[in-house]
Amino acid sequence: MDFPYYPINDFGPLMKGLVIGALGILHVFLAQFAIGGGMLMCYFQWLASSGRCAPARQFIDGFFKFLVLVSFILGAITGVGMWFTSIQISPRTIGMMVGDFHWVWAVEWTFFCLEIVAGYCFYRYGTRLDDAARMTLLVLYAVAAWGSLFWINGILSWQLTPGRWLETHSIWDGFFNPSFWPSLLYRTLVSMTIAALVACVVINAMPRFDRERRTILIHRAAHFLLPMIFMPVLGVWYLMSWPAESRAWVTGGSPAMSMFLAIGVGSSLLVGAYALFAIWWGKLYINGATATLLCALALAATAGGEFVREGARKPFTVRDVLYSNSILPGEIAQLRQVGSVSEDPFPLRDAADYPTQRLQLGAKVFRLQCSICHTMRGVNGLVELTGSWSDDQRRLMIAQLQRTKPFMPPFSGSAVELESLVQLIAWEAAGRPPGATDATLDAETLARIQNWLDEAGTLPASGHSQN
Amino acid sequence: MLSMFPIGLPWPTVMYLVLYIVTLIIHVVFMNYVLAGSWYLVSISLFERRTADQLPSLVAGTLREWLPFMLSAAITAGIAPLLFVQILYKRNFYTANLLLFHRWMAILPVLIVAFYLLYIWKAKRVQAWPRLITFPLGLLTFSGFAFIAWSWTENHLLSINPGAWAEHYADGDMMYRSREVLPRLAVWFAGSFPTLALVLGWQLWYLQRDVPDEETVGRHRMSLLALSGLITAAIAVALYGVALPPEVREAVTGSMGWPYVFLAGCGWGVQFASWLQIRRSPRLEKIWLATASAGLLMTLVGVAMIREIIRWFRLDGNALFPLHEQSAGVGGLPLFLVFFVVNAALVAYCIIRVRRGLAAGASAS
């Protein structure tokens, strides 16, 4: 069996998912700002060229500089950073995504190129061009930016809802998966919202405008907040396109996930209510502080939404295809026979810290199977989660992991490896007592573990997987 | 493998190799501009003559103006080879990334800081700052890009040495020490100057196309940059050749690689001769810039192929072929080709539209 072992890094007390989550939220926020920003610029250019809004042209030139400085630099580099971080967290997942969708990614790259060229042309020469040329560049920029969302959305939504791809392995079945359209439309509205809110901040920060002009511009920018009224419908449609188990996690099944959903929904509601009643209905002026606060709420909504989207895939990283610990469902039976780490070429970095070979084996099993979502003592720490359990309880719970917690993948190692992991947790929970020795494994215990493993089987709790 | 690389390899492997090399060369042109350009900023900060009105020279001004865009283009152009390298050498690339970990991830904040510094360099008030400030600022900017170049070099060398992986992981070392690192880095660094000289040369030619001969600038400076870069690169290549294991060296100079060594060498010669001509000419002549461009293209293709031969010689190709075949089996290639053509046309249209718009604006005023 040629299992692809990669060197696994320890993130200390931080859960790996938090690291990619933090970078992902920042990148998504910036990218959506760039996408919505392109559309907003087109709208303002239309206002300027049709004489509907006198200060629009001045605003565009100022706003576009801000967009370039933020989005072209931070957005672009955090985009590359997402790739690098994904490799650090789960090389097998990103490898699978690249393997199956590299032409889609290549198409997206052609849109990036257009976005950069159109954007820089406008940034550098926009002030010297007539309205028609400006509009052309802005439309091309906006189309390219939204196009990049279109293509990447297909890949990201495929991870959660691969749909008919599971049977056909056709790239188009994977791309136009069940959550593709609701996700695309929802993200488009989010992009428009973020762009409008950031525009309000920028308008307040531009010293060339007096209060009257700012008011005009803010109320024009607020038009981009209006489509938020469709968000609840799209949100429900998006949620309904998910597998039933995933939907159950976020709507009460998992308190943490439900909390993140509540943060996302609550923040969006607050922004939407303010936009609708205060800015649109009441024609209130938004000062810089309020606009910044609304942006912070939009960031919180993005954070909540992205955490929910990432977490809803559990126990998979690609639904029904690859578990979150980068093991294929079809590999589990074999790994249970030969051991999951018996051929791992990478030694422990801190082997000397573990006094026995059994604990070292347990540490290797923890590294391969658990460390993607758990630490030993930090965030989501095993010592805190299972410290009060008896050894037998740990054996049963881990052997039947997918039954213990349906968002966990099945245990993928041998009975000996499971017992080693149990002993490691017990040793850690006891505060790493010195003088531990390798005791002979009890054959009866191993038989009991094997029995539990066989009883639980290799399928996830939902009972279906493809590989 | 005895025939010329990549003849004899399965078509999916050849296809991905060609795509990788073509996109890598595009990326390298922008990357070289930024790497050598940021070094040039350091020298500007030390030696640039200051005029009373603080206006920069045309060379310095053009460089400052274009460096941020070139970096943006380098990052964007870098996405495609980053994609294809994952198809070609997935396990090697990922493992090296993971082994260098913090060091590798440090590229991101360093790149962000260096990017913003390039924008700071554009500001007019920065040009009036004393050398005591501009020199460290320039050094910091260049150091950022040098750090990234060094990290990529180590990452590449570690990725093609699977025998070192387990030990490197166990040591938890953030650096990969190999005798190839410095000479290889020196080849890249020295080789970036002829590219900078050429691209900047074309920019200066365009900006001064209506200026009388005696008033044009940049000919002397660009040829000096290019010729010194070419000579230094040749020395670095010789050092790198010595640092390579004998069997790898033989593969490069043997039937697999000698056509590319020849191509790169010819390109070097064409560039050298072109820059000598430019140096003797009264101005930056289009014809010699064109021949230097052809020479640079030959060298870049030759060097990129030699780079792959060195990598290929050290890896087990038979294990990679099925993976490439599997990747080639997924759909989407026609779609990519269609959008490549459409978006390339739109990129060209943007540039044409701007040129027309500027011309119309100029004639109207």
Tab-separated table of C-alpha atoms in Angstrom, chain A residues 2-11 23 68-70 72-74 76-78 80-85 87-89 91-92 94-96 98-107 109-114 116-118 120-125 128-130 132-133 136-137 140 151 171-172 345-349 367, chain B residues 15-16 19 23 26 65-66 68-69 72-73 75-80 82-84 86-87 90-91 93-95 97-102 104-105 107-108 111-112 115-116 119 122 152 165-173 326-328 330-333 335-336 339-340 343 346-347 349-351 353-354 357-358 360-361:
chain	number	residue	atom	x	y	z
A	2	ASP	CA	1.541	3.307	-1.088
A	3	PHE	CA	0.079	5.610	1.535
A	4	PRO	CA	1.364	9.148	0.929
A	5	TYR	CA	3.095	10.098	4.179
A	6	TYR	CA	3.987	13.747	4.537
A	7	PRO	CA	5.993	15.377	7.310
A	8	ILE	CA	3.502	16.761	9.836
A	9	ASN	CA	4.288	19.955	11.684
A	10	ASP	CA	3.256	20.788	15.185
A	11	PHE	CA	1.483	24.120	15.587
A	23	LEU	CA	-5.904	33.469	6.964
A	68	VAL	CA	-5.179	48.583	-5.354
A	69	LEU	CA	-3.170	49.106	-2.191
A	70	VAL	CA	-5.330	46.740	-0.155
A	72	PHE	CA	-3.805	43.915	-5.121
A	73	ILE	CA	-1.218	43.466	-2.396
A	74	LEU	CA	-2.831	41.911	0.670
A	76	ALA	CA	-3.089	38.675	-3.875
A	77	ILE	CA	-0.493	37.588	-1.334
A	78	THR	CA	-3.001	36.088	1.094
A	80	VAL	CA	-0.988	32.607	-2.515
A	81	GLY	CA	-0.832	32.228	1.258
A	82	MET	CA	-4.022	30.152	1.186
A	83	TRP	CA	-2.274	27.710	-1.103
A	84	PHE	CA	0.826	27.569	1.094
A	85	THR	CA	-1.251	27.183	4.254
A	87	ILE	CA	-0.266	22.542	1.929
A	88	GLN	CA	0.871	22.939	5.539
A	89	ILE	CA	-2.478	21.771	6.895
A	91	PRO	CA	-1.282	18.429	1.440
A	92	ARG	CA	-3.428	15.535	0.371
A	94	ILE	CA	-5.034	20.444	-1.804
A	95	GLY	CA	-3.333	17.818	-3.960
A	96	MET	CA	-6.684	16.233	-4.716
A	98	VAL	CA	-5.424	20.534	-7.814
A	99	GLY	CA	-5.440	17.109	-9.427
A	100	ASP	CA	-9.137	17.173	-10.242
A	101	PHE	CA	-9.645	20.870	-10.960
A	102	HIS	CA	-6.326	22.207	-12.195
A	103	TRP	CA	-7.794	23.366	-15.497
A	104	VAL	CA	-10.463	25.288	-13.630
A	105	TRP	CA	-7.716	26.869	-11.546
A	106	ALA	CA	-5.815	27.625	-14.730
A	107	VAL	CA	-8.918	29.320	-16.145
A	109	TRP	CA	-5.567	32.389	-13.418
A	110	THR	CA	-6.394	33.875	-16.836
A	111	PHE	CA	-9.054	35.980	-15.106
A	112	PHE	CA	-6.502	37.109	-12.505
A	113	CYS	CA	-4.234	38.257	-15.306
A	114	LEU	CA	-7.027	40.285	-16.889
A	116	ILE	CA	-4.439	42.860	-12.783
A	117	VAL	CA	-3.904	44.415	-16.210
A	118	ALA	CA	-7.295	46.165	-16.345
A	120	TYR	CA	-3.406	48.706	-13.230
A	121	CYS	CA	-4.358	50.389	-16.483
A	122	PHE	CA	-7.122	52.191	-14.642
A	123	TYR	CA	-4.960	52.915	-11.604
A	124	ARG	CA	-2.175	54.390	-13.709
A	125	TYR	CA	-3.985	56.080	-16.567
A	128	ARG	CA	-6.258	60.827	-18.174
A	129	LEU	CA	-8.932	58.815	-19.977
A	130	ASP	CA	-12.409	59.746	-21.162
A	132	ALA	CA	-15.998	55.525	-22.198
A	133	ALA	CA	-12.438	54.231	-21.801
A	136	THR	CA	-14.427	49.805	-20.421
A	137	LEU	CA	-11.510	49.215	-18.067
A	140	LEU	CA	-13.302	44.398	-17.630
A	151	TRP	CA	-14.367	29.589	-10.880
A	171	ILE	CA	-15.380	17.824	-13.847
A	172	TRP	CA	-18.649	19.595	-14.716
A	345	PRO	CA	9.277	7.410	7.205
A	346	PHE	CA	9.266	10.517	9.365
A	347	PRO	CA	10.534	9.995	12.913
A	348	LEU	CA	9.249	11.878	15.950
A	349	ARG	CA	11.063	15.137	16.501
A	367	ARG	CA	0.380	13.004	14.804
B	15	MET	CA	2.294	18.587	-21.820
B	16	TYR	CA	2.534	19.612	-18.172
B	19	LEU	CA	3.051	24.423	-19.685
B	23	THR	CA	4.579	29.912	-17.568
B	26	ILE	CA	6.945	34.455	-18.038
B	65	GLU	CA	7.234	53.784	-11.047
B	66	TRP	CA	7.083	50.285	-12.484
B	68	PRO	CA	5.073	47.667	-7.870
B	69	PHE	CA	3.313	46.643	-11.066
B	72	SER	CA	2.098	42.312	-8.971
B	73	ALA	CA	2.687	40.767	-12.386
B	75	ILE	CA	2.933	37.196	-8.284
B	76	THR	CA	0.080	36.759	-10.754
B	77	ALA	CA	2.284	35.111	-13.364
B	78	GLY	CA	3.707	32.892	-10.620
B	79	ILE	CA	0.338	31.276	-9.935
B	80	ALA	CA	0.408	29.198	-13.127
B	82	LEU	CA	2.864	27.067	-8.951
B	83	LEU	CA	-0.163	25.144	-10.199
B	84	PHE	CA	1.697	23.010	-12.731
B	86	GLN	CA	1.954	20.617	-8.085
B	87	ILE	CA	0.774	18.419	-10.939
B	90	LYS	CA	3.251	17.002	-6.078
B	91	ARG	CA	4.847	14.928	-3.350
B	93	PHE	CA	6.956	20.069	-3.684
B	94	TYR	CA	4.589	19.565	-0.765
B	95	THR	CA	7.170	17.742	1.332
B	97	ASN	CA	7.130	23.100	1.798
B	98	LEU	CA	6.314	21.198	4.958
B	99	LEU	CA	9.917	20.578	5.916
B	100	LEU	CA	10.844	24.256	5.710
B	101	PHE	CA	7.601	25.231	7.514
B	102	HIS	CA	8.070	28.557	9.406
B	104	TRP	CA	8.654	28.902	4.078
B	105	MET	CA	5.570	30.592	5.470
B	107	ILE	CA	7.716	34.409	2.654
B	108	LEU	CA	4.196	35.818	2.960
B	111	LEU	CA	6.487	39.749	0.574
B	112	ILE	CA	3.734	41.987	1.955
B	115	PHE	CA	5.480	45.142	-1.657
B	116	TYR	CA	4.401	48.110	0.455
B	119	TYR	CA	4.959	51.768	-3.078
B	122	LYS	CA	7.256	55.724	-5.474
B	152	TRP	CA	12.696	29.178	-3.090
B	165	TRP	CA	13.808	14.420	4.104
B	166	ALA	CA	13.559	12.162	7.167
B	167	GLU	CA	16.746	13.529	8.718
B	168	HIS	CA	15.776	17.106	7.961
B	169	TYR	CA	12.399	16.559	9.611
B	170	ALA	CA	13.927	14.925	12.673
B	171	ASP	CA	16.353	17.832	13.114
B	172	GLY	CA	13.535	20.352	12.771
B	173	ASP	CA	15.990	22.517	10.839
B	326	GLN	CA	-4.419	10.570	-14.165
B	327	SER	CA	-4.336	14.387	-14.057
B	328	ALA	CA	-4.513	14.603	-17.846
B	330	VAL	CA	-9.733	15.073	-15.987
B	331	GLY	CA	-11.620	17.441	-18.261
B	332	GLY	CA	-11.189	21.164	-18.682
B	333	LEU	CA	-8.215	21.635	-21.020
B	335	LEU	CA	-12.002	25.395	-21.567
B	336	PHE	CA	-8.626	26.650	-20.363
B	339	PHE	CA	-10.334	31.392	-21.830
B	340	PHE	CA	-6.600	31.764	-22.257
B	343	ASN	CA	-8.556	36.806	-21.747
B	346	LEU	CA	-8.914	41.274	-23.550
B	347	VAL	CA	-5.565	42.043	-21.892
B	349	TYR	CA	-7.513	45.232	-25.744
B	350	CYS	CA	-7.011	46.984	-22.379
B	351	ILE	CA	-3.581	48.153	-23.455
B	353	ARG	CA	-7.754	51.072	-25.380
B	354	VAL	CA	-5.512	52.947	-22.979
B	357	GLY	CA	-7.440	57.005	-24.970
B	358	LEU	CA	-4.159	58.686	-24.067
B	360	ALA	CA	-6.987	61.092	-27.994
B	361	GLY	CA	-6.493	63.014	-24.759
